[in-house]
Coordinates of C-alpha atoms in Angstrom, one line a residue:
M1 CA -8.6 -24.7 -97.7
G2 CA -5.7 -25.1 -100.1
L3 CA -2.9 -23.0 -101.1
F4 CA -4.8 -21.4 -103.8
G5 CA -8.0 -21.3 -102.1
R6 CA -9.9 -18.1 -101.8
R7 CA -9.3 -16.3 -98.6
T8 CA -12.1 -14.8 -96.7
P9 CA -11.4 -11.2 -96.2
R10 CA -10.9 -10.2 -92.5
P11 CA -13.1 -7.5 -91.2
A12 CA -11.4 -4.1 -90.8
P13 CA -10.6 -3.3 -87.3
P14 CA -13.0 -0.7 -85.7
S15 CA -11.8 2.7 -86.0
V16 CA -10.6 4.2 -82.8
E17 CA -11.1 7.9 -82.5
P18 CA -8.1 9.6 -81.1
Q19 CA -8.7 10.7 -77.5
P20 CA -7.7 14.2 -76.5
P21 CA -4.7 14.2 -74.2
A22 CA -5.6 14.1 -70.5
E23 CA -5.5 17.4 -68.8
P24 CA -3.0 17.4 -66.0
A25 CA -4.4 17.3 -62.5
P26 CA -4.7 20.8 -61.1
A27 CA -1.8 21.5 -58.8
E28 CA -2.8 21.9 -55.1
S29 CA -2.7 25.3 -53.8
G30 CA -0.4 26.2 -51.0
A31 CA -3.1 26.2 -48.4
S32 CA -4.4 22.7 -49.6
R33 CA -0.9 21.3 -49.3
L34 CA -0.6 22.6 -45.8
W35 CA -3.8 20.9 -44.6
S36 CA -3.2 17.6 -46.5
D37 CA 0.1 16.5 -45.0
G38 CA 0.5 14.9 -41.6
F39 CA 0.7 18.1 -39.6
G40 CA -2.4 19.4 -41.5
R41 CA -4.4 16.4 -40.5
V42 CA -3.3 16.7 -36.9
G43 CA -4.3 20.4 -37.0
T44 CA -7.7 19.5 -38.4
R45 CA -8.3 17.0 -35.7
S46 CA -7.2 19.5 -33.1
L47 CA -9.7 22.0 -34.3
Q48 CA -12.4 19.4 -34.2
V49 CA -11.5 18.5 -30.6
L50 CA -11.4 22.2 -29.6
A51 CA -14.8 22.7 -31.1
V52 CA -16.2 19.7 -29.1
V53 CA -14.5 20.9 -26.0
A54 CA -16.0 24.4 -26.5
V55 CA -19.5 23.0 -26.8
I56 CA -19.0 20.9 -23.7
A57 CA -17.6 23.9 -21.9
V58 CA -20.7 26.0 -22.9
F59 CA -23.0 23.4 -21.6
G60 CA -21.0 23.0 -18.4
F61 CA -21.0 26.8 -17.8
V62 CA -24.8 27.0 -18.4
G63 CA -25.2 24.0 -16.0
T64 CA -23.2 25.6 -13.3
R65 CA -25.2 28.8 -13.6
L66 CA -28.5 26.9 -13.5
T67 CA -27.7 24.6 -10.6
L68 CA -31.0 25.3 -9.0
V69 CA -32.7 23.5 -11.9
V70 CA -30.0 21.2 -13.2
I71 CA -29.0 19.6 -9.9
P72 CA -32.7 18.8 -8.8
V73 CA -33.4 17.3 -12.2
L74 CA -30.3 15.1 -12.1
I75 CA -31.1 14.0 -8.5
A76 CA -34.7 13.2 -9.6
L77 CA -33.4 11.2 -12.5
V78 CA -31.1 9.1 -10.3
L79 CA -33.8 8.6 -7.6
A80 CA -36.4 7.7 -10.3
A81 CA -34.0 5.1 -11.7
A82 CA -33.6 3.7 -8.2
I83 CA -37.2 3.4 -7.2
Y84 CA -38.9 2.8 -10.6
P85 CA -38.9 -1.0 -10.0
L86 CA -41.2 -0.4 -7.0
V87 CA -43.6 1.6 -9.2
S88 CA -43.4 -1.1 -11.9
L89 CA -44.2 -3.8 -9.3
L90 CA -47.2 -1.9 -8.0
R91 CA -48.5 -1.4 -11.5
R92 CA -48.2 -5.2 -12.2
R93 CA -50.2 -5.8 -9.1
G94 CA -53.1 -3.9 -10.6
L95 CA -52.7 -0.4 -9.1
P96 CA -53.3 2.6 -11.4
S97 CA -50.2 4.4 -12.6
L98 CA -51.0 7.5 -10.7
L99 CA -51.7 5.7 -7.4
A100 CA -48.5 3.6 -7.7
T101 CA -46.5 6.8 -8.3
W102 CA -47.9 8.5 -5.3
I103 CA -47.2 5.5 -3.0
A104 CA -43.6 5.3 -4.1
L105 CA -43.1 9.0 -3.9
L106 CA -44.7 9.4 -0.4
A107 CA -42.7 6.4 0.9
L108 CA -39.4 8.1 -0.3
V109 CA -40.4 11.5 1.3
A110 CA -41.4 9.8 4.5
L111 CA -38.1 8.0 4.7
L112 CA -36.0 11.1 4.1
S113 CA -38.1 13.1 6.6
A114 CA -37.6 10.4 9.2
I115 CA -33.8 10.5 8.7
V116 CA -33.7 14.3 9.0
W117 CA -35.8 14.3 12.1
L118 CA -33.7 11.6 13.8
V119 CA -30.5 13.6 13.1
V120 CA -31.8 16.9 14.2
R121 CA -33.4 15.4 17.4
A122 CA -30.1 13.6 18.3
V123 CA -28.0 16.8 17.8
V124 CA -30.4 18.9 19.9
D125 CA -30.7 16.4 22.7
Q126 CA -26.9 15.7 23.0
W127 CA -25.4 19.1 22.1
D128 CA -24.9 20.2 25.7
E129 CA -23.4 16.8 26.6
L130 CA -21.1 17.0 23.6
Q131 CA -19.9 20.4 24.7
T132 CA -18.9 19.1 28.2
Q133 CA -17.4 15.9 26.8
A134 CA -15.4 17.9 24.2
L135 CA -13.9 20.2 26.8
D136 CA -13.1 17.3 29.2
G137 CA -11.6 15.3 26.4
F138 CA -9.4 18.2 25.4
D139 CA -8.1 18.4 29.0
S140 CA -7.3 14.7 29.0
L141 CA -5.6 15.0 25.6
Q142 CA -3.4 17.7 27.0
T143 CA -1.5 15.1 29.2
Y144 CA -0.8 13.0 26.1
I145 CA 0.5 15.9 24.1
Q146 CA 3.1 16.8 26.8
D147 CA 4.8 13.4 26.3
L148 CA 5.3 13.9 22.5
P149 CA 8.9 14.1 21.1
F150 CA 8.3 17.7 19.9
Q151 CA 7.8 20.6 22.2
I152 CA 4.3 22.2 22.6
T153 CA 4.2 24.9 25.2
G154 CA 1.5 25.3 27.8
E155 CA 0.6 28.7 26.4
Q156 CA -0.2 27.2 23.0
I157 CA -2.4 24.6 24.5
A158 CA -4.2 27.1 26.7
S159 CA -4.7 29.4 23.6
V160 CA -6.3 26.5 21.6
R161 CA -8.5 25.5 24.5
E162 CA -9.6 29.1 25.1
S163 CA -10.5 29.4 21.4
A164 CA -12.5 26.1 21.5
V165 CA -14.4 27.2 24.6
N166 CA -15.2 30.6 23.1
L167 CA -16.4 29.0 19.9
L168 CA -18.7 26.5 21.7
Q169 CA -20.1 28.8 24.4
S170 CA -20.3 32.1 22.6
D171 CA -23.0 33.3 20.2
T172 CA -20.7 33.1 17.2
F173 CA -21.5 29.5 16.5
G174 CA -25.2 30.1 16.7
S175 CA -25.0 33.2 14.5
G176 CA -23.1 31.2 11.9
A177 CA -25.8 28.6 12.0
L178 CA -28.5 31.2 11.6
A179 CA -26.6 32.7 8.7
G180 CA -26.8 29.4 7.0
V181 CA -30.6 29.4 7.5
S182 CA -30.8 32.4 5.2
Q183 CA -29.6 30.1 2.4
T184 CA -32.2 27.5 2.9
A185 CA -34.6 29.2 0.4
D186 CA -32.6 27.8 -2.5
F187 CA -32.5 24.4 -0.8
V188 CA -36.3 24.3 -0.3
A189 CA -36.9 25.5 -3.8
G190 CA -34.6 22.9 -5.3
F191 CA -36.2 20.2 -3.1
F192 CA -39.7 21.0 -4.4
I193 CA -38.4 21.1 -8.0
M194 CA -36.8 17.7 -7.4
I195 CA -40.0 16.2 -6.0
V196 CA -42.2 17.5 -8.9
V197 CA -39.7 16.3 -11.5
L198 CA -39.3 13.0 -9.7
F199 CA -43.1 12.6 -9.7
F200 CA -43.4 13.1 -13.5
F201 CA -40.3 10.9 -14.1
L202 CA -41.9 8.0 -12.2
K203 CA -45.3 8.5 -13.8
D204 CA -44.5 9.4 -17.4
G205 CA -40.8 8.5 -17.8
P206 CA -41.1 6.0 -20.6
A207 CA -43.6 8.3 -22.5
M208 CA -41.1 11.2 -22.1
W209 CA -38.3 9.1 -23.6
E210 CA -40.5 8.0 -26.5
F211 CA -41.3 11.6 -27.2
L212 CA -37.6 12.5 -27.3
L213 CA -37.0 9.6 -29.8
R214 CA -39.7 10.7 -32.2
P215 CA -37.2 12.2 -34.7
F216 CA -35.4 8.9 -35.1
E217 CA -36.3 5.8 -37.1
G218 CA -34.9 2.4 -37.8
H219 CA -31.6 1.5 -36.2
R220 CA -31.3 5.0 -34.7
Y221 CA -34.6 4.5 -32.8
E222 CA -33.4 1.1 -31.6
R223 CA -30.2 2.6 -30.5
G224 CA -32.1 5.2 -28.5
Q225 CA -34.1 2.5 -26.8
R226 CA -31.0 0.5 -25.9
V227 CA -29.2 3.6 -24.6
G228 CA -32.2 4.7 -22.5
A229 CA -32.8 1.3 -21.0
A230 CA -29.0 0.7 -20.3
T231 CA -28.7 4.1 -18.6
I232 CA -31.6 3.6 -16.3
R233 CA -30.5 0.1 -15.4
T234 CA -27.0 1.3 -14.6
L235 CA -28.2 4.3 -12.5
G236 CA -30.8 2.3 -10.6
G237 CA -28.4 -0.6 -10.0
Y238 CA -25.7 1.7 -8.8
V239 CA -27.9 3.6 -6.4
R240 CA -29.7 0.5 -5.0
G241 CA -26.4 -1.4 -4.5
T242 CA -24.6 1.6 -3.0
A243 CA -27.6 2.2 -0.6
I244 CA -27.4 -1.4 0.6
V245 CA -23.7 -1.2 1.1
A246 CA -24.0 2.2 2.8
F247 CA -26.7 0.9 5.1
V248 CA -24.6 -2.1 6.2
D249 CA -21.6 0.2 6.8
A250 CA -23.7 2.7 8.8
V251 CA -25.2 0.0 11.0
G252 CA -21.9 -1.7 11.6
I253 CA -20.0 1.4 12.5
G254 CA -23.0 2.8 14.5
I255 CA -23.0 -0.3 16.7
G256 CA -19.3 0.0 17.2
L257 CA -19.7 3.7 18.2
A258 CA -22.5 2.8 20.6
I259 CA -20.4 0.1 22.3
V260 CA -17.4 2.5 22.7
G261 CA -19.7 5.2 24.1
V262 CA -19.4 7.9 21.5
P263 CA -22.1 10.6 21.5
L264 CA -24.1 11.5 18.4
V265 CA -24.3 7.9 17.2
I266 CA -27.3 8.5 15.0
P267 CA -25.9 11.6 13.2
L268 CA -22.5 9.9 12.7
S269 CA -24.2 6.8 11.3
V270 CA -26.3 8.9 8.9
L271 CA -23.1 10.7 7.9
V272 CA -21.4 7.3 7.2
F273 CA -24.4 6.3 5.1
L274 CA -24.3 9.5 3.0
L275 CA -20.5 9.6 2.6
A276 CA -20.6 6.0 1.3
F277 CA -22.1 7.3 -1.9
I278 CA -18.8 9.0 -2.6
P279 CA -16.4 6.3 -4.0
L280 CA -12.8 5.9 -2.9
V281 CA -12.8 8.7 -0.3
G282 CA -16.2 8.6 1.3
A283 CA -15.4 5.8 3.7
T284 CA -12.1 7.4 4.7
V285 CA -13.6 10.8 5.4
A286 CA -16.4 9.1 7.5
G287 CA -13.8 7.2 9.5
I288 CA -11.8 10.3 10.2
L289 CA -14.8 12.3 11.3
A290 CA -15.9 9.5 13.6
A291 CA -12.5 9.2 15.1
L292 CA -12.2 12.9 15.7
V293 CA -15.5 13.1 17.5
T294 CA -14.4 10.1 19.6
L295 CA -11.1 11.7 20.3
V296 CA -12.5 15.0 21.7
A297 CA -15.5 13.5 23.4
V298 CA -14.2 10.2 24.9
G299 CA -10.4 9.9 24.5
P300 CA -7.5 8.8 22.3
V301 CA -7.7 5.1 23.2
E302 CA -11.4 4.9 22.2
A303 CA -10.5 6.9 19.0
L304 CA -8.1 4.2 18.0
I305 CA -10.7 1.6 18.7
V306 CA -13.1 3.5 16.4
V307 CA -10.5 3.7 13.7
A308 CA -10.0 -0.1 13.9
I309 CA -13.8 -0.6 13.7
V310 CA -14.1 1.6 10.6
V311 CA -11.2 -0.3 8.9
V312 CA -12.6 -3.7 9.6
V313 CA -16.1 -2.8 8.5
N314 CA -14.8 -1.1 5.3
Q315 CA -12.6 -4.1 4.6
L316 CA -15.5 -6.6 5.0
E317 CA -17.6 -4.4 2.8
G318 CA -15.0 -4.1 0.0
D319 CA -14.0 -7.8 0.0
F320 CA -17.4 -9.5 0.4
L321 CA -20.5 -7.3 0.3
Q322 CA -19.8 -4.9 -2.5
P323 CA -18.8 -7.6 -5.1
I324 CA -22.0 -9.4 -4.4
V325 CA -24.4 -6.5 -4.2
M326 CA -22.9 -4.2 -6.9
G327 CA -21.8 -7.0 -9.3
R328 CA -20.6 -5.4 -12.5
T329 CA -22.8 -2.3 -12.3
L330 CA -19.8 0.0 -11.9
R331 CA -17.5 -1.0 -14.8
L332 CA -15.0 1.9 -14.4
H333 CA -11.3 1.9 -13.7
P334 CA -10.4 3.5 -10.3
L335 CA -8.5 6.2 -12.2
V336 CA -11.6 7.1 -14.2
I337 CA -13.6 7.2 -11.0
L338 CA -11.1 9.5 -9.4
F339 CA -11.2 11.9 -12.4
A340 CA -15.0 11.9 -12.4
L341 CA -15.1 12.5 -8.7
T342 CA -12.6 15.4 -8.9
A343 CA -14.5 17.0 -11.8
G344 CA -17.8 16.7 -10.1
T345 CA -16.5 18.1 -6.9
V346 CA -14.9 21.1 -8.6
L347 CA -17.9 22.0 -10.6
V348 CA -20.8 21.4 -8.2
G349 CA -19.3 20.6 -4.8
I350 CA -20.5 17.7 -2.7
T351 CA -23.5 17.0 -4.9
G352 CA -21.3 16.7 -7.9
A353 CA -19.1 14.3 -6.0
I354 CA -22.1 12.1 -5.4
L355 CA -23.6 12.3 -8.9
A356 CA -20.4 12.2 -11.0
V357 CA -19.6 8.6 -10.7
P358 CA -23.0 7.1 -11.5
I359 CA -23.4 9.5 -14.4
A360 CA -19.9 8.5 -15.7
A361 CA -20.8 4.8 -15.3
S362 CA -24.1 5.3 -17.2
I363 CA -22.3 7.1 -20.1
W364 CA -19.8 4.2 -20.4
R365 CA -22.7 1.7 -20.3
A366 CA -24.4 3.6 -23.1
I367 CA -21.2 3.4 -25.2
Q368 CA -21.2 -0.4 -24.6
V369 CA -24.6 -0.9 -26.2
W370 CA -24.2 1.8 -28.9
D371 CA -24.2 -0.4 -31.9
G372 CA -26.0 -3.5 -30.4
P373 CA -27.0 -5.2 -27.2
D374 CA -23.4 -6.5 -26.9
L375 CA -21.7 -4.4 -29.5
P376 CA -19.9 -1.2 -28.2
A377 CA -19.3 1.9 -30.3
R378 CA -16.6 1.4 -32.9
F379 CA -14.0 3.4 -31.0
A380 CA -14.5 1.3 -27.9
R381 CA -14.3 -2.1 -29.5
Q382 CA -11.3 -4.3 -29.0
K383 CA -9.4 -4.3 -32.2
R384 CA -6.7 -6.8 -31.4
A385 CA -5.6 -9.2 -28.7
E386 CA -4.7 -7.0 -25.8
T387 CA -2.0 -8.6 -23.7
V388 CA -0.4 -6.7 -20.9

């Protein structure tokens, strides 16, 4: 196209309609500004935490008021998790579900009844002997006390001895025991509630859990399945492992007590077995009680021997047996165990001390499988390389 060539007219640019000026963003009110800054966000989180704590406190208060129902149900859940493998084994062998449940339940009741009968029989048979040995041991202990670096007068020793004699030989001790019998109604009621609930947990436990998961679908249903299975595995593994460790402790310490000549060997061994279910402090308390009985019934030298036996057995259990039997069932820091133990003891007493740690371990295990078989909940995931 030359200089004088005809130019093709360019199309006119599209017309752009003028846009109205943007309205300024509405200014935040004073209240909105207060809740949008750093302190406001902290206040919002604090209110949310307080609301959660209030809900937990309400449930805790209701639970402490309904201990006659809550505690048997929790005990039944723990026992069901522990002995459910036996029921499952019997079912795989071809037994009907109802028959397998009855066999496991009756075996558990027979075992508990045998233990109670042995303890009561041993206490009844050896109580008079224990009274005599306790008074004789107190007299022999009196000679050791006189050689202590601090002064203890004879009047003080005689006063303590007289109080002990009056306690053992008067009717006060028996009346106190009879007063405790008046409280056995709650225990019996709770025991039967526990047995009934345990029966249905063993027979229909999976069906009950499926019923509770009916409102959920998809990944929420799968999460419920994972959490339920992980909780039962943790509870059952903890109870079975602790029972094995406690049985070995009770047998070892019981043999040592029998060799030393301590009375009430069977009740003390059963006490060692029961206290082994309380982490951190159970073994220490059992050793102190065994040493005290030995001190008043046999003598101070034998009491030191008993302390040595308890220390050796607990050391062997902690270093060799517990890591093999328990494995990684209890994945909690000792400080967390101590907090759970304290909270359970304050709320429910000795039963809470026994149940708090396995329940805390089960909750932590449920968090570990919250988003997948090996994927913890988001807040519990490792976000960075943690070097200490």
